Tab-separated table of C-alpha atoms in Angstrom:
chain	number	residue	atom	x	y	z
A	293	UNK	CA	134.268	30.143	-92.058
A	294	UNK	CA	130.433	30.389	-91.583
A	295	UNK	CA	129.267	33.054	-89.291
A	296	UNK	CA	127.293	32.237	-86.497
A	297	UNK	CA	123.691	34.054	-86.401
A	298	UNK	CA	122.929	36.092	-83.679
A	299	UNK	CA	119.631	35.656	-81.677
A	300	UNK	CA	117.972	38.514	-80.051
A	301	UNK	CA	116.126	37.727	-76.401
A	302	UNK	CA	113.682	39.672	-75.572
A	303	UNK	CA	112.403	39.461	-71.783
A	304	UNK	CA	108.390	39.948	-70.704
A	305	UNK	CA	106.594	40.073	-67.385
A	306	UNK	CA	107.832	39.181	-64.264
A	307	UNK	CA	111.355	39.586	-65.475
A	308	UNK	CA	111.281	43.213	-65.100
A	309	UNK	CA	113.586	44.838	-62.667
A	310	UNK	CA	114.185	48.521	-61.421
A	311	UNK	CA	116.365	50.109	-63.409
A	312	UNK	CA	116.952	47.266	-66.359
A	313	UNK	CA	119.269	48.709	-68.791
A	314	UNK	CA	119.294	52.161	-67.134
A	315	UNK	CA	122.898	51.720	-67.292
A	316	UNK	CA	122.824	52.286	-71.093
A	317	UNK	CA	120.625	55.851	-70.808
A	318	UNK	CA	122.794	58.418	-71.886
A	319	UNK	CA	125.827	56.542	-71.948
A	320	UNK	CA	124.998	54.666	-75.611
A	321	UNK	CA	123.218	57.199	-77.703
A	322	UNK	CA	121.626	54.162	-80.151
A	323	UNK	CA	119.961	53.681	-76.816
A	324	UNK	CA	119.369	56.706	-75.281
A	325	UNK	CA	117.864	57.798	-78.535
A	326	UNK	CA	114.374	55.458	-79.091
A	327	UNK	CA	113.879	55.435	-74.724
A	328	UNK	CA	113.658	59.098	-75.180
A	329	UNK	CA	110.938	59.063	-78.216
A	330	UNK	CA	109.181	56.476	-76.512
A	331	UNK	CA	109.324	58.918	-73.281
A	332	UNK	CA	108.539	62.117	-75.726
A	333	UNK	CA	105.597	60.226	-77.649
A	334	UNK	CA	103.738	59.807	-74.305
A	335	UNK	CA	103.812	63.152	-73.201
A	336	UNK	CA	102.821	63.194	-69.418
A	337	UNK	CA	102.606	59.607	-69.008
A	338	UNK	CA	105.946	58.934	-70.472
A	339	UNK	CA	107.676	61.238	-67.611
A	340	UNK	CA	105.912	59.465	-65.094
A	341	UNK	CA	107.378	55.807	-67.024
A	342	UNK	CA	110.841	57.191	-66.875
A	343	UNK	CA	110.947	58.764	-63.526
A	344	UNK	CA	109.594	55.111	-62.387
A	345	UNK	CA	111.829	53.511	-64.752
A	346	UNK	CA	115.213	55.469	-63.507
A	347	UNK	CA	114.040	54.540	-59.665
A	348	UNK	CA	116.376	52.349	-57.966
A	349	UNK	CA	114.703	49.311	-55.644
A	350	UNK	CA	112.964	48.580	-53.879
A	351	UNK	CA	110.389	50.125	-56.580
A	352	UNK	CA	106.714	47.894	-56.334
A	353	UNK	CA	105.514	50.399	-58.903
A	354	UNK	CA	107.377	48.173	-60.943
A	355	UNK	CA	104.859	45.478	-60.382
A	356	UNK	CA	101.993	47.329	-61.581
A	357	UNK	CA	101.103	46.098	-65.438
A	358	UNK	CA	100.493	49.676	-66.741
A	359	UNK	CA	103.944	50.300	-65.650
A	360	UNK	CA	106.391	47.341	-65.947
A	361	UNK	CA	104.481	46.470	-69.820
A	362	UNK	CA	105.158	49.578	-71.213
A	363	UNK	CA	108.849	49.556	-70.108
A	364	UNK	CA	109.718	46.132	-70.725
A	365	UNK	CA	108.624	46.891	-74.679
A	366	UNK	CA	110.646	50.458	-74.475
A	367	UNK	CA	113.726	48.555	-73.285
A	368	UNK	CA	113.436	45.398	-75.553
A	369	UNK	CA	113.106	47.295	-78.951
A	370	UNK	CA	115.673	50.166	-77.510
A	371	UNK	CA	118.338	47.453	-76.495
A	372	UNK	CA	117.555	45.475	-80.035
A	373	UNK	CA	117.685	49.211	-82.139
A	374	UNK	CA	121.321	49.396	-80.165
A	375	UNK	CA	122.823	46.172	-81.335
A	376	UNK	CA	121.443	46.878	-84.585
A	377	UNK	CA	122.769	50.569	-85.298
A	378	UNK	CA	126.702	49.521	-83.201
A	379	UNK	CA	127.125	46.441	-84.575
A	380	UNK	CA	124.591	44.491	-86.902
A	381	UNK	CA	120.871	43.584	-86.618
A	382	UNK	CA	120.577	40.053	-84.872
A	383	UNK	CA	119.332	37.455	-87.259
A	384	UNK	CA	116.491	36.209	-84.916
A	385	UNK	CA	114.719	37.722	-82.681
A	386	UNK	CA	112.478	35.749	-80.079
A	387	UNK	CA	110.721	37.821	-77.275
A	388	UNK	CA	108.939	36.291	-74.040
A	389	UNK	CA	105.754	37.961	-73.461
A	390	UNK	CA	105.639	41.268	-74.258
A	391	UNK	CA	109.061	41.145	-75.753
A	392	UNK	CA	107.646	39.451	-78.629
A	393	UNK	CA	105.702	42.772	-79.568
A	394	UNK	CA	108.562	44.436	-79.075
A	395	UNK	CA	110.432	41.875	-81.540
A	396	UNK	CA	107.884	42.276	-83.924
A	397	UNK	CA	108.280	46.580	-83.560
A	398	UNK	CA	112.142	45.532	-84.729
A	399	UNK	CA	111.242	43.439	-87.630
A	400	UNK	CA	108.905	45.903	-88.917
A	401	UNK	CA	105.622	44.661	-88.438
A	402	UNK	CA	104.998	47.393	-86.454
A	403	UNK	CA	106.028	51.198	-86.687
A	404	UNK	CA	108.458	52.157	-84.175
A	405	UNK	CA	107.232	55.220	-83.999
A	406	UNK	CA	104.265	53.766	-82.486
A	407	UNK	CA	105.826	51.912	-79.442
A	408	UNK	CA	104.170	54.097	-76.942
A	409	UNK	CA	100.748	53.989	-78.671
A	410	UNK	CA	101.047	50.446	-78.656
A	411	UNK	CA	102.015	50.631	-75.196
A	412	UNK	CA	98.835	52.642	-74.534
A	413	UNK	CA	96.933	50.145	-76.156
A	414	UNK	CA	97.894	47.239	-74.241
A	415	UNK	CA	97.475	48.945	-70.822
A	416	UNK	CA	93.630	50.171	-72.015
A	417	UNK	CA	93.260	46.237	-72.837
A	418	UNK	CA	94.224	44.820	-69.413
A	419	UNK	CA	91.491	47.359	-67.895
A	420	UNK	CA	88.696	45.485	-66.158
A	421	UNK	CA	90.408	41.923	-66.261
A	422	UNK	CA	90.068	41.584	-62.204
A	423	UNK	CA	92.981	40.516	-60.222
A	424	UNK	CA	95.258	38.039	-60.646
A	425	UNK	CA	98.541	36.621	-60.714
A	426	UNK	CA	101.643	34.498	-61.731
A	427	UNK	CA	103.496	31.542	-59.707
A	428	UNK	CA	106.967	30.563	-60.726
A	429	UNK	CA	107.287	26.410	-60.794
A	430	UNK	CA	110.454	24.352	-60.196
A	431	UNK	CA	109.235	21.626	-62.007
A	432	UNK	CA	108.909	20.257	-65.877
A	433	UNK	CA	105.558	20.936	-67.095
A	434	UNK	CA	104.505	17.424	-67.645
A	435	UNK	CA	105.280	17.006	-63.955
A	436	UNK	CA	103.330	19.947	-63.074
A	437	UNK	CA	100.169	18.296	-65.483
A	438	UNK	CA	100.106	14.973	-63.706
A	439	UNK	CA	100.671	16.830	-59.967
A	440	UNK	CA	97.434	19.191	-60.204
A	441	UNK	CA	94.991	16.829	-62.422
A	442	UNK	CA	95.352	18.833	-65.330
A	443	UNK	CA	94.354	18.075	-69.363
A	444	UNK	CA	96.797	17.939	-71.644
A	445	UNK	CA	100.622	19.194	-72.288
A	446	UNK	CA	99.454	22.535	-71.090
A	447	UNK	CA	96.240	22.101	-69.756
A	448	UNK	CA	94.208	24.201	-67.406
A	449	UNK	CA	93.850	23.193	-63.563
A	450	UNK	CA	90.994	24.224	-60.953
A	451	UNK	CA	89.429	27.592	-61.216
A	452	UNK	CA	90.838	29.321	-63.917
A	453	UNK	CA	94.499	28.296	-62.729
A	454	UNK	CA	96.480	27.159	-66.396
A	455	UNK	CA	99.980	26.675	-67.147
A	456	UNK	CA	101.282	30.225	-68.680
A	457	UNK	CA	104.714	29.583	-69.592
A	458	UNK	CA	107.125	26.945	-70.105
A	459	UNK	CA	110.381	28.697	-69.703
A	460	UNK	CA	112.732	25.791	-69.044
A	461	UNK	CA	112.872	22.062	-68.668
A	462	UNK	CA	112.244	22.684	-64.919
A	463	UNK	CA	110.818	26.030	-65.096
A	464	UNK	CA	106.953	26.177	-65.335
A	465	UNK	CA	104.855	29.439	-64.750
A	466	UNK	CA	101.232	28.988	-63.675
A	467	UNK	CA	98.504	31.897	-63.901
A	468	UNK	CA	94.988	32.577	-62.598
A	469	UNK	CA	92.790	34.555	-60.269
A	470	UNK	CA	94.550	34.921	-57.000
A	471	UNK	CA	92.399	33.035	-54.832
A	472	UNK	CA	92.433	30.042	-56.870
A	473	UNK	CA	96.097	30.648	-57.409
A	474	UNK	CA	96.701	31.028	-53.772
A	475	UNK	CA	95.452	27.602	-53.199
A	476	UNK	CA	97.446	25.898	-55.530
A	477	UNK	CA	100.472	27.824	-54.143
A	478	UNK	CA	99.880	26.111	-50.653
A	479	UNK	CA	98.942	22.726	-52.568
A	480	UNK	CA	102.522	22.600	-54.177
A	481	UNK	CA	104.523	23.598	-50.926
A	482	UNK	CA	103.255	21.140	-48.793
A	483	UNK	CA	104.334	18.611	-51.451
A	484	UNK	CA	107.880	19.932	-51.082
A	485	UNK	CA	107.912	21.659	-54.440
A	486	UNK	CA	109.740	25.310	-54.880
A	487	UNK	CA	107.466	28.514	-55.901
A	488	UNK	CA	107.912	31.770	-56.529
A	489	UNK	CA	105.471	34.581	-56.536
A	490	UNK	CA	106.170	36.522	-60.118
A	491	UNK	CA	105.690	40.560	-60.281
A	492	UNK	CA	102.332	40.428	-62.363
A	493	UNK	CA	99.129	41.866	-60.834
A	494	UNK	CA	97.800	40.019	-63.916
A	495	UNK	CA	96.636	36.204	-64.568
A	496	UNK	CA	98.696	36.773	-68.470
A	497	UNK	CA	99.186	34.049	-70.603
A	498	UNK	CA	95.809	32.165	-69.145
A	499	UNK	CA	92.188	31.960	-69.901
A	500	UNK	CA	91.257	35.020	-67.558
A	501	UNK	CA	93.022	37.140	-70.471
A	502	UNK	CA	90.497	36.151	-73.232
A	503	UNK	CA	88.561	39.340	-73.248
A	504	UNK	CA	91.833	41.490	-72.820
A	505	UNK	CA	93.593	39.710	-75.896
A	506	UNK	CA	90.077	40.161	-77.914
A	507	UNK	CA	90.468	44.211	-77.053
A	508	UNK	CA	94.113	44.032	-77.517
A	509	UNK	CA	93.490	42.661	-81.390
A	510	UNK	CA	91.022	45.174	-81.973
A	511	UNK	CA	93.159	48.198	-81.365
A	512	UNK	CA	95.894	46.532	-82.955
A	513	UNK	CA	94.001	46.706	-86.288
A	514	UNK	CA	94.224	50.159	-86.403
A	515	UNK	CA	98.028	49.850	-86.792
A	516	UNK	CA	98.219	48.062	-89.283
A	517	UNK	CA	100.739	45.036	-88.877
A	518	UNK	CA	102.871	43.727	-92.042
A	519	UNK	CA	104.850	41.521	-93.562
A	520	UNK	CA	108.700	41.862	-91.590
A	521	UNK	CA	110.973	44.122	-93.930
A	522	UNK	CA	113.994	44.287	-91.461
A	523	UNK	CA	116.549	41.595	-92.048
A	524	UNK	CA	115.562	39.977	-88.327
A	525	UNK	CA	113.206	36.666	-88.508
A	526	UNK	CA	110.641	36.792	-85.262
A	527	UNK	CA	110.658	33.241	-83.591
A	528	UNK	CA	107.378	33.098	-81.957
A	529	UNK	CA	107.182	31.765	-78.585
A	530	UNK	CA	103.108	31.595	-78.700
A	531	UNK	CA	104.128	28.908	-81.885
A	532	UNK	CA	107.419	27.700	-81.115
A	533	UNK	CA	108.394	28.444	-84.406
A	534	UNK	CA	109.056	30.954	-87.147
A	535	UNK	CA	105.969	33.792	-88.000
A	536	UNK	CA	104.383	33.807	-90.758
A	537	UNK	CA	103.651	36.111	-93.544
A	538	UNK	CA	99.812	35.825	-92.591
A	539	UNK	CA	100.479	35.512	-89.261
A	540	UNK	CA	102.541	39.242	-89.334
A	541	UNK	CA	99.468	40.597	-90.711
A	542	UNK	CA	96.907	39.249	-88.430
A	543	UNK	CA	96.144	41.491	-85.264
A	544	UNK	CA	94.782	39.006	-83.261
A	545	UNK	CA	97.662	36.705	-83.767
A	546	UNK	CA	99.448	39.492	-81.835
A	547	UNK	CA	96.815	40.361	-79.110
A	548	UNK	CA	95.707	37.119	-78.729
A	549	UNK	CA	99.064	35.874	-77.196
A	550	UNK	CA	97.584	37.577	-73.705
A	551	UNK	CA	95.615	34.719	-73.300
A	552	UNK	CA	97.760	32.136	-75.245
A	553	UNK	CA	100.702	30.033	-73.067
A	554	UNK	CA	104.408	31.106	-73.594
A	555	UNK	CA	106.194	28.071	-75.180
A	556	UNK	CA	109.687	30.123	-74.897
A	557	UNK	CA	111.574	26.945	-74.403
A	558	UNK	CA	110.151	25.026	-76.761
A	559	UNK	CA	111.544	27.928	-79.213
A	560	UNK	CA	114.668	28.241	-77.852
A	561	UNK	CA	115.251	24.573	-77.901
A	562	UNK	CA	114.121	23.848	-80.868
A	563	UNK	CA	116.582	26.991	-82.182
A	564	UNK	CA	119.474	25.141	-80.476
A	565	UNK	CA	118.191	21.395	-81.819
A	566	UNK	CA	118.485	22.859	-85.088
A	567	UNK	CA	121.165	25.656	-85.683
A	568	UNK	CA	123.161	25.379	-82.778
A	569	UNK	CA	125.801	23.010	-84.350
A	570	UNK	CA	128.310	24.591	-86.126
A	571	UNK	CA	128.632	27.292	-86.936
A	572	UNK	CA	126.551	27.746	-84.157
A	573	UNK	CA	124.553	30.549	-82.777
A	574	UNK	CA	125.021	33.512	-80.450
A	575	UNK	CA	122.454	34.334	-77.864
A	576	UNK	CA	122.305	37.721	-76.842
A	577	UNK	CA	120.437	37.573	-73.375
A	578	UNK	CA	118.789	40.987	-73.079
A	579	UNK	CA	116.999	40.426	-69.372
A	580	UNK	CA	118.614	42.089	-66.304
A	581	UNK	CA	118.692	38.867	-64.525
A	582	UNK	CA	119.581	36.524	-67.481
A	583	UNK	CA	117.118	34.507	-67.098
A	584	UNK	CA	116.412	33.734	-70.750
A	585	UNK	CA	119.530	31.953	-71.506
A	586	UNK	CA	119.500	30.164	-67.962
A	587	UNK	CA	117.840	27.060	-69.719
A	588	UNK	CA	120.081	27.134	-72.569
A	589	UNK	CA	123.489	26.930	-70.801
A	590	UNK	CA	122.099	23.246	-70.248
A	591	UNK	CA	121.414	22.271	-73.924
A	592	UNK	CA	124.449	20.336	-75.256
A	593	UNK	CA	125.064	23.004	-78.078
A	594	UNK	CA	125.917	25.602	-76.027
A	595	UNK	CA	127.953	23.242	-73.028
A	596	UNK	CA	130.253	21.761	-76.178
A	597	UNK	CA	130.994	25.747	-77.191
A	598	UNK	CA	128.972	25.655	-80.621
A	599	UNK	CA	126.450	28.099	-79.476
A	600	UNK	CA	127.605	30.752	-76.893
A	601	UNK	CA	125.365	33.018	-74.174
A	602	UNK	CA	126.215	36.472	-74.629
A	603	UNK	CA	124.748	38.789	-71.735
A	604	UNK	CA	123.772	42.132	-72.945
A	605	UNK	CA	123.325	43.507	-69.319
A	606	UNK	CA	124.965	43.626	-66.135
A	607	UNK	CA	123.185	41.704	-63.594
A	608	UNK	CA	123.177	41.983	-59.317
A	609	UNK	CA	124.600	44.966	-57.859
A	610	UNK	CA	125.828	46.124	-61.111
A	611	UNK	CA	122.652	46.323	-62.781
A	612	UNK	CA	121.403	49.589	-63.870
A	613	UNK	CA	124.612	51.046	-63.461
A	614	UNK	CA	127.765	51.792	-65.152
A	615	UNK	CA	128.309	48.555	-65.029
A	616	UNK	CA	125.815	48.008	-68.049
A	617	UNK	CA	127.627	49.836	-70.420
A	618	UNK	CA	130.644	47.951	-70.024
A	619	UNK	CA	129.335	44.631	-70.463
A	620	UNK	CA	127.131	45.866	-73.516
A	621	UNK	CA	130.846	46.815	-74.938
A	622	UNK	CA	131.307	43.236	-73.955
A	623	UNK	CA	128.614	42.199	-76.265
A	624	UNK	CA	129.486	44.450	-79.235
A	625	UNK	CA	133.407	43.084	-79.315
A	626	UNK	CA	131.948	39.658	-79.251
A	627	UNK	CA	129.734	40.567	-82.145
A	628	UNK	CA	132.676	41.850	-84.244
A	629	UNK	CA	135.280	39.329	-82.991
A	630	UNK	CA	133.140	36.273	-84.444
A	631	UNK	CA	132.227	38.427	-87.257
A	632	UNK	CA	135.990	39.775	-87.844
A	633	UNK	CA	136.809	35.907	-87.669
A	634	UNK	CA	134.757	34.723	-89.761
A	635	UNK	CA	135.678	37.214	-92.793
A	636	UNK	CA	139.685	36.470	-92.051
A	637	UNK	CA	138.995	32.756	-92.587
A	638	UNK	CA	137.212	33.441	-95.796
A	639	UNK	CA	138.673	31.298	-99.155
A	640	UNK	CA	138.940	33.429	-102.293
A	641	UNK	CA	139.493	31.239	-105.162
């Protein structure tokens, strides 16, 4: 029997929670192990990251940029260097955000030895972009288009307001200075539609970002992306689709997705549209709140059993506990079970 392939998700900003996978520290050591160089490569800085890292809620350090950004990329390539070294590398890896650089630190386009210079790198980019910030949507982006007059499938809106992410068929994310954003806050409540403030002191993923992505490219030169060598194939959710060998190389292509819009359900549906029939895939859900495979438990691959969710973290009162480690075993058993299965139910002629 065919294996199913595993698919890595990789959370970015506003999904970051106090805490996330704190549960794993010093309980896995595949974990433990690349938090702890990330930590040691920062010196200073990376003691104040853990410290706010380890800090249980409420914690609104966490909603500072220079904090959560650097974390969220510790814990995404940590959690993804854990499934790889206890079980097997995940065959796809697709990131939201920031979790794509972190993605693209697994697959080897980037040293990860230099996750915390990166890290440094993006903070110094976001210095000097102003104020902004991020509204959660409960509506379908094409809904959202026609409600505020705007251009296009994601088109911009009043004021520097644009459409940041699409995260689900009902889950739009909206960006833009915080006035402006303010306004269209109070414009979509009094028509009865639900929002939700996001953690971001930042306008990411919208036009206000064009001179931080620009910086961000720049110093991403000087590390010199490549070609993937790991086994893992990034899934962009800037393209929707697969990167590229020129793509991989291209700085810009990297730092330029701080301005760009977040298609990360377009990606994950068109994963599901295409491999999620048999055998099927398995989504490992690496956000505390498990909000990346939220849209998929809709899509009929993964209702009809061919795909399957597989949390990676305990979520609620659990998370950042114990609690984490057990469901992570969770994970790993799964992992060998379908891969166990699939070798017993091989044909040798």
């Amino acid at each position: 029997m065919e294996r199913r392939r595993s698919v890595l998700l990789l959370p970015g900003q506003g999904a970051q929670r106090e805490r996330m996978a704190a549960g794993l520290y010093e309980a896995r050591e595949e974990f433990t192990a690349p938090m702890d160089e990330f930590f040691g490569r920062l010196g200073t800085t990376g003691a104040r990251l853990r410290s706010a890292w380890l800090r249980p809620a409420p914690n609104p350090e966490l909603d500072e940029s220079a904090v959560a950004q650097p974390l969220l990329l510790a814990v995404g390539h940590a959690l993804g260097r854990a499934v790889g070294t206890a079980a097997e590398p995940p065959a796809l890896l697709l990131g939201h955000s920031v979790g794509e650089l972190a993605a693209a630190c697994l697959a080897g386009v980037f040293d990860p030895a230099d996750i915390g210079a990166l890290a440094a790198a993006r903070s110094r980019s976001l210095e000097g972009t102003g104020q902004g910030g991020m509204l959660a949507v409960a509506t379908p982006v094409e809904e959202l288009t026609t409600e505020l007059g705007g251009s296009g499938e994601l088109g911009g809106f009043a004021d520097g307001v644009a459409v940041a992410a699409v995260n689900g068929p009902r889950q739009t994310v909206l960006a833009g200075p915080r006035k402006a954003l303010a306004a269209v806050e109070q414009r979509l409540r009094d028509r009865g539609i639900l929002v939700r403030a996001l953690r971001s002191g930042h306008a990411f993923h919208s036009p206000v970002m064009e001179g931080a992505a620009l910086r961000f490219g720049e110093a991403l030169a000087g590390f010199g992306p490549r070609v993937p060598r790991a086994a893992g194939t990034v899934v962009s959710s800037r393209t929707g689709v697969a990167v590229t060998s020129e793509q991989a190389r291209d700085p810009h292509f990297w730092g330029g997705q701080l301005a760009a819009p977040v298609r990360y359900w377009p990606a994950l549906r068109e994963l599901l549209d295409t491999l999620g029939r048999r055998p099927g895939l398995l989504l490992l859900d690496g956000s505390a709140d498990r909000s990346l495979s939220a849209p998929a438990r809709h899509h009929p691959a993964v209702r009809d059993g061919a795909s399957e969710v597989v949390p990676l973290l305990a979520v609620g009162r659990d998370a950042g506990g114990p609690a984490d480690a057990r469901v992570f075993a969770e994970a790993l058993h799964r992992l060998g079970e379908q891969r166990d299965h699939a070798g017993d139910h091989t044909v040798v002629s």
